[in-house]
mmCIF file of C-alpha atoms and ligand atoms in Angstrom:
data_model
loop_
_atom_site.group_PDB
_atom_site.id
_atom_site.type_symbol
_atom_site.label_atom_id
_atom_site.label_comp_id
_atom_site.label_asym_id
_atom_site.label_seq_id
_atom_site.Cartn_x
_atom_site.Cartn_y
_atom_site.Cartn_z
ATOM 1 C CA MET A 1 -24.234 8.818 24.672
ATOM 2 C CA LYS A 2 -25.457 5.310 25.010
ATOM 3 C CA ASN A 3 -27.035 3.731 28.442
ATOM 4 C CA LEU A 4 -27.204 0.160 28.223
ATOM 5 C CA ILE A 5 -27.129 -2.571 31.099
ATOM 6 C CA ALA A 6 -24.978 -5.950 30.949
ATOM 7 C CA ALA A 7 -26.789 -8.480 32.739
ATOM 8 C CA SER A 8 -23.943 -10.649 34.424
ATOM 9 C CA VAL A 9 -24.883 -13.884 35.201
ATOM 10 C CA LEU A 10 -22.183 -15.056 37.514
ATOM 11 C CA SER A 11 -25.265 -14.121 40.240
ATOM 12 C CA ALA A 12 -28.192 -15.958 38.426
ATOM 13 C CA ASP A 13 -29.664 -19.048 40.049
ATOM 14 C CA PHE A 14 -27.952 -21.541 37.653
ATOM 15 C CA SER A 15 -30.318 -24.546 38.902
ATOM 16 C CA ARG A 16 -33.307 -22.009 37.484
ATOM 17 C CA LEU A 17 -31.084 -20.575 34.946
ATOM 18 C CA GLY A 18 -34.188 -20.581 32.101
ATOM 19 C CA GLU A 19 -36.877 -18.620 34.383
ATOM 20 C CA GLU A 20 -33.129 -16.142 35.436
ATOM 21 C CA ILE A 21 -32.712 -15.458 32.138
ATOM 22 C CA ALA A 22 -35.844 -14.911 30.935
ATOM 23 C CA ALA A 23 -36.441 -12.263 33.707
ATOM 24 C CA LEU A 24 -34.053 -10.483 32.182
ATOM 25 C CA GLY A 25 -35.584 -8.342 29.173
ATOM 26 C CA ALA A 26 -34.449 -5.647 30.472
ATOM 27 C CA ALA A 27 -31.063 -5.625 30.010
ATOM 28 C CA ASP A 28 -29.563 -4.439 26.872
ATOM 29 C CA LEU A 29 -26.716 -7.406 27.435
ATOM 30 C CA LEU A 30 -26.067 -10.663 28.981
ATOM 31 C CA HIS A 31 -22.519 -10.489 30.431
ATOM 32 C CA LEU A 32 -20.267 -13.406 30.679
ATOM 33 C CA ASP A 33 -17.849 -13.364 33.130
ATOM 34 C CA LEU A 34 -14.935 -16.861 31.886
ATOM 35 C CA MET A 35 -13.240 -17.698 34.726
ATOM 36 C CA ASP A 36 -10.234 -20.356 34.488
ATOM 37 C CA GLY A 37 -9.113 -20.440 38.139
ATOM 38 C CA HIS A 38 -5.855 -19.108 36.900
ATOM 39 C CA TYR A 39 -5.428 -15.836 35.878
ATOM 40 C CA VAL A 40 -8.128 -15.597 38.826
ATOM 41 C CA PRO A 41 -8.825 -17.415 41.661
ATOM 42 C CA ASN A 42 -12.398 -18.208 40.774
ATOM 43 C CA LEU A 43 -13.406 -20.629 38.230
ATOM 44 C CA SER A 44 -17.021 -19.927 36.547
ATOM 45 C CA PHE A 45 -18.781 -21.622 33.335
ATOM 46 C CA GLY A 46 -17.625 -22.862 29.590
ATOM 47 C CA TYR A 47 -19.100 -24.308 26.848
ATOM 48 C CA PRO A 48 -21.926 -25.957 27.903
ATOM 49 C CA ILE A 49 -23.423 -23.460 29.853
ATOM 50 C CA ILE A 50 -23.057 -20.769 27.541
ATOM 51 C CA GLU A 51 -24.730 -22.583 24.736
ATOM 52 C CA CYS A 52 -27.282 -22.966 26.964
ATOM 53 C CA ILE A 53 -27.542 -19.616 28.025
ATOM 54 C CA ALA A 54 -27.214 -18.735 23.833
ATOM 55 C CA ARG A 55 -30.522 -21.251 23.159
ATOM 56 C CA LEU A 56 -32.007 -19.064 26.044
ATOM 57 C CA THR A 57 -31.996 -15.465 25.024
ATOM 58 C CA ASP A 58 -31.643 -13.615 21.929
ATOM 59 C CA LYS A 59 -29.677 -10.210 23.236
ATOM 60 C CA PRO A 60 -25.863 -9.875 22.726
ATOM 61 C CA LEU A 61 -23.800 -11.660 24.793
ATOM 62 C CA ASP A 62 -20.697 -10.368 26.026
ATOM 63 C CA ALA A 63 -17.874 -12.352 26.993
ATOM 64 C CA HIS A 64 -15.568 -10.879 29.291
ATOM 65 C CA LEU A 65 -12.705 -13.528 29.678
ATOM 66 C CA MET A 66 -11.168 -13.839 32.694
ATOM 67 C CA VAL A 67 -8.498 -16.272 31.672
ATOM 68 C CA THR A 68 -4.738 -16.915 30.766
ATOM 69 C CA ASN A 69 -5.102 -17.113 27.318
ATOM 70 C CA PRO A 70 -8.524 -16.229 25.578
ATOM 71 C CA ASP A 71 -6.646 -16.262 21.288
ATOM 72 C CA PHE A 72 -7.938 -20.618 22.663
ATOM 73 C CA TYR A 73 -11.201 -19.527 22.970
ATOM 74 C CA ILE A 74 -12.104 -16.423 21.213
ATOM 75 C CA GLU A 75 -13.639 -19.121 18.005
ATOM 76 C CA GLY A 76 -15.727 -21.491 19.608
ATOM 77 C CA LEU A 77 -17.520 -18.747 21.561
ATOM 78 C CA ALA A 78 -17.957 -16.615 18.447
ATOM 79 C CA GLU A 79 -19.267 -19.216 17.032
ATOM 80 C CA LEU A 80 -21.653 -19.525 19.892
ATOM 81 C CA GLY A 81 -22.899 -16.801 18.873
ATOM 82 C CA VAL A 82 -20.262 -14.348 21.132
ATOM 83 C CA LYS A 83 -20.638 -10.307 20.291
ATOM 84 C CA TYR A 84 -18.836 -9.048 22.173
ATOM 85 C CA PHE A 85 -14.928 -10.268 24.013
ATOM 86 C CA SER A 86 -13.017 -8.513 26.194
ATOM 87 C CA PHE A 87 -9.542 -9.983 27.590
ATOM 88 C CA HIS A 88 -7.037 -8.945 29.434
ATOM 89 C CA GLN A 89 -4.045 -6.923 28.164
ATOM 90 C CA GLU A 90 -1.710 -8.621 30.091
ATOM 91 C CA THR A 91 -3.130 -12.297 29.944
ATOM 92 C CA VAL A 92 -2.001 -12.125 25.636
ATOM 93 C CA TYR A 93 1.969 -11.067 24.081
ATOM 94 C CA HIS A 94 0.270 -9.335 21.707
ATOM 95 C CA PRO A 95 -3.165 -7.494 21.875
ATOM 96 C CA HIS A 96 -3.299 -5.943 18.529
ATOM 97 C CA ARG A 97 -3.534 -9.461 17.017
ATOM 98 C CA VAL A 98 -5.871 -10.836 19.033
ATOM 99 C CA ILE A 99 -7.692 -6.921 18.239
ATOM 100 C CA GLN A 100 -7.174 -7.898 14.503
ATOM 101 C CA LYS A 101 -8.448 -11.409 14.985
ATOM 102 C CA LEU A 102 -11.912 -10.627 16.906
ATOM 103 C CA LYS A 103 -12.720 -7.568 13.687
ATOM 104 C CA THR A 104 -12.063 -10.439 11.307
ATOM 105 C CA LEU A 105 -14.709 -11.979 13.033
ATOM 106 C CA GLY A 106 -17.067 -9.669 12.907
ATOM 107 C CA VAL A 107 -17.480 -8.993 16.787
ATOM 108 C CA LYS A 108 -16.965 -6.681 18.844
ATOM 109 C CA ALA A 109 -13.282 -6.007 20.196
ATOM 110 C CA GLY A 110 -11.855 -4.714 24.404
ATOM 111 C CA LEU A 111 -9.713 -4.104 26.608
ATOM 112 C CA ALA A 112 -10.408 -4.690 29.933
ATOM 113 C CA LEU A 113 -8.509 -2.677 32.379
ATOM 114 C CA ASN A 114 -8.191 -4.013 36.368
ATOM 115 C CA PRO A 115 -7.973 -1.429 38.576
ATOM 116 C CA GLY A 116 -4.416 -1.588 38.926
ATOM 117 C CA THR A 117 -3.523 -0.904 35.517
ATOM 118 C CA PRO A 118 -3.042 2.453 33.970
ATOM 119 C CA LEU A 119 -5.009 3.940 30.927
ATOM 120 C CA SER A 120 -1.063 5.091 29.479
ATOM 121 C CA SER A 121 -1.136 0.690 28.548
ATOM 122 C CA ILE A 122 -3.580 1.020 26.412
ATOM 123 C CA MET A 123 -2.591 4.195 24.071
ATOM 124 C CA ALA A 124 -0.978 2.442 21.330
ATOM 125 C CA LEU A 125 -4.696 0.485 20.991
ATOM 126 C CA LEU A 126 -7.284 2.878 21.997
ATOM 127 C CA GLY A 127 -7.818 3.124 18.321
ATOM 128 C CA ASP A 128 -8.509 -0.204 17.775
ATOM 129 C CA LEU A 129 -11.067 -1.296 20.407
ATOM 130 C CA ASP A 130 -14.512 -1.200 20.495
ATOM 131 C CA TYR A 131 -14.311 -0.728 23.517
ATOM 132 C CA VAL A 132 -12.780 0.084 27.090
ATOM 133 C CA LEU A 133 -13.668 -2.367 30.032
ATOM 134 C CA LEU A 134 -12.578 -0.896 33.228
ATOM 135 C CA MET A 135 -12.951 -2.476 36.254
ATOM 136 C CA SER A 136 -13.301 -1.201 39.103
ATOM 137 C CA VAL A 137 -13.223 -4.301 41.612
ATOM 138 C CA ASN A 138 -10.622 -6.801 41.782
ATOM 139 C CA PRO A 139 -11.585 -9.104 38.776
ATOM 140 C CA GLY A 140 -12.974 -13.186 40.073
ATOM 141 C CA PHE A 141 -16.199 -12.018 42.553
ATOM 142 C CA SER A 142 -19.111 -10.435 42.068
ATOM 143 C CA TYR A 143 -20.787 -8.937 45.670
ATOM 144 C CA GLN A 144 -17.521 -6.681 45.754
ATOM 145 C CA SER A 145 -17.901 -3.213 46.615
ATOM 146 C CA PHE A 146 -17.060 -0.726 44.017
ATOM 147 C CA ILE A 147 -13.661 0.867 44.084
ATOM 148 C CA PRO A 148 -14.237 5.334 44.698
ATOM 149 C CA SER A 149 -11.225 5.780 42.532
ATOM 150 C CA ILE A 150 -12.157 4.176 39.302
ATOM 151 C CA LEU A 151 -14.918 6.941 38.881
ATOM 152 C CA ASP A 152 -12.087 9.078 37.949
ATOM 153 C CA LYS A 153 -10.523 6.609 35.567
ATOM 154 C CA ILE A 154 -13.522 6.764 33.404
ATOM 155 C CA ARG A 155 -13.644 10.806 33.217
ATOM 156 C CA GLN A 156 -9.947 11.019 32.501
ATOM 157 C CA LEU A 157 -10.721 7.376 29.702
ATOM 158 C CA SER A 158 -13.239 9.768 28.259
ATOM 159 C CA ASP A 159 -11.310 12.710 27.637
ATOM 160 C CA LEU A 160 -9.495 10.051 25.736
ATOM 161 C CA ARG A 161 -12.103 9.139 23.881
ATOM 162 C CA ALA A 162 -12.732 12.301 22.834
ATOM 163 C CA LYS A 163 -9.477 12.531 21.190
ATOM 164 C CA HIS A 164 -8.223 9.652 20.069
ATOM 165 C CA ASN A 165 -11.836 7.197 19.367
ATOM 166 C CA PRO A 166 -15.474 8.905 19.956
ATOM 167 C CA GLU A 167 -17.176 5.505 19.163
ATOM 168 C CA LEU A 168 -15.354 4.152 21.452
ATOM 169 C CA LEU A 169 -17.696 2.293 24.385
ATOM 170 C CA ILE A 170 -16.955 2.409 28.707
ATOM 171 C CA GLN A 171 -18.130 -0.198 29.732
ATOM 172 C CA VAL A 172 -17.606 -0.634 33.518
ATOM 173 C CA ASP A 173 -17.625 -3.712 35.909
ATOM 174 C CA GLY A 174 -17.848 -4.853 39.776
ATOM 175 C CA GLY A 175 -20.107 -3.313 42.507
ATOM 176 C CA ILE A 176 -23.071 -0.979 40.639
ATOM 177 C CA THR A 177 -25.533 -0.483 42.806
ATOM 178 C CA ASP A 178 -28.465 2.446 42.333
ATOM 179 C CA LYS A 179 -25.574 4.413 45.200
ATOM 180 C CA ASN A 180 -23.082 4.662 42.512
ATOM 181 C CA ALA A 181 -24.468 4.170 38.804
ATOM 182 C CA ALA A 182 -26.358 8.047 37.758
ATOM 183 C CA GLU A 183 -21.971 9.181 39.642
ATOM 184 C CA VAL A 184 -20.867 6.209 36.274
ATOM 185 C CA ARG A 185 -22.936 6.862 33.761
ATOM 186 C CA ALA A 186 -22.059 10.916 34.616
ATOM 187 C CA ALA A 187 -18.069 10.231 34.556
ATOM 188 C CA GLY A 188 -18.622 8.429 30.587
ATOM 189 C CA ALA A 189 -19.587 5.271 31.310
ATOM 190 C CA ASN A 190 -22.085 3.779 28.278
ATOM 191 C CA ILE A 191 -22.358 0.149 29.306
ATOM 192 C CA LEU A 192 -22.904 -0.410 33.480
ATOM 193 C CA VAL A 193 -22.596 -4.755 34.201
ATOM 194 C CA SER A 194 -24.298 -5.893 37.546
ATOM 195 C CA ALA A 195 -24.424 -9.314 39.018
ATOM 196 C CA SER A 196 -25.416 -9.346 42.550
ATOM 197 C CA TYR A 197 -27.470 -5.440 42.418
ATOM 198 C CA ILE A 198 -29.492 -7.425 40.060
ATOM 199 C CA PHE A 199 -29.690 -11.030 40.736
ATOM 200 C CA SER A 200 -30.228 -10.171 44.750
ATOM 201 C CA SER A 201 -33.842 -7.789 43.442
ATOM 202 C CA LYS A 202 -36.850 -9.305 43.879
ATOM 203 C CA ASN A 203 -37.807 -7.086 40.562
ATOM 204 C CA TYR A 204 -34.790 -7.548 37.430
ATOM 205 C CA THR A 205 -36.787 -4.766 35.413
ATOM 206 C CA LYS A 206 -37.134 -2.475 37.949
ATOM 207 C CA ALA A 207 -33.049 -2.495 39.035
ATOM 208 C CA ILE A 208 -32.010 -3.108 35.654
ATOM 209 C CA ASN A 209 -33.989 0.512 35.382
ATOM 210 C CA THR A 210 -32.934 1.886 38.083
ATOM 211 C CA LEU A 211 -29.332 1.183 36.804
ATOM 212 C CA LYS A 212 -30.335 2.315 34.002
ATOM 213 C CA GLY A 213 -31.174 5.847 35.335
ATOM 214 C CA LEU A 214 -35.057 5.438 34.412
HETATM 215 C C1 DX5 B 1 -15.846 -9.843 38.671
HETATM 216 C C2 DX5 B 1 -16.366 -10.073 37.243
HETATM 217 C C3 DX5 B 1 -18.204 -8.951 37.699
HETATM 218 C C4 DX5 B 1 -18.973 -9.805 37.938
HETATM 219 C C5 DX5 B 1 -19.681 -8.090 38.970
HETATM 220 O O1 DX5 B 1 -15.142 -11.071 38.072
HETATM 221 O O2 DX5 B 1 -15.880 -9.164 36.213
HETATM 222 O O3 DX5 B 1 -18.870 -9.317 36.237
HETATM 223 O O4 DX5 B 1 -20.052 -10.423 38.216
HETATM 224 O O5 DX5 B 1 -20.367 -8.719 40.008
HETATM 225 P P1 DX5 B 1 -21.275 -7.399 40.076
HETATM 226 O O6 DX5 B 1 -21.928 -6.798 40.002
HETATM 227 O O7 DX5 B 1 -21.927 -7.616 41.574
HETATM 228 O O8 DX5 B 1 -19.962 -6.834 41.656
HETATM 229 ZN ZN1 ZN B 2 -17.249 -9.330 34.073
#
């Protein structure tokens, strides 16, 4: 089973972006939290910054679209080299169509679920997805605490995966630390997203390896 770490650059020091990205050598993916101030009460970054990040790394870029109109950004981000895309189902009328568009572009299609959104809402799409992002905090900010009930949701999704789509990856995003990473992995998660745990540590490589259980 895949055990990957996606470092969320949301907590990076953007005045030293080059150094920050260079220090993430142990990460498997770079997670880009796009926020538009509508779907979530925060703004993050857009094309100019992502273009810089793409030039600074060879790692797969993983866009988490916390925006009301994810469809607007898919082609532009794919052109910048983004390989993983997750969007929140409630932000689009036709999630299946968005997934088809992502497949046509040859990128990975993910659906993101807020802590309060049940797994039943994505049953019809499970077989079409490359990954599901389970939010373990409410979207919008880093430095929040992991919501413990999400562990059960990960286990339930892991059971559904066995029946409906064994290739599905489970990404868990929010409040991941050395205290909960092992439990989150044991519950069935394959990609742990982390911002504050990595960026508030002195040694990013060590922090990432700790989250991987190395
Ligand atoms: C929250 C974002 C997360 C966030 C994680 O809306 O989707 O990716 O950056 O931050 P930490 O790891 O600090 O909870
Ligand atoms: Zn995220």
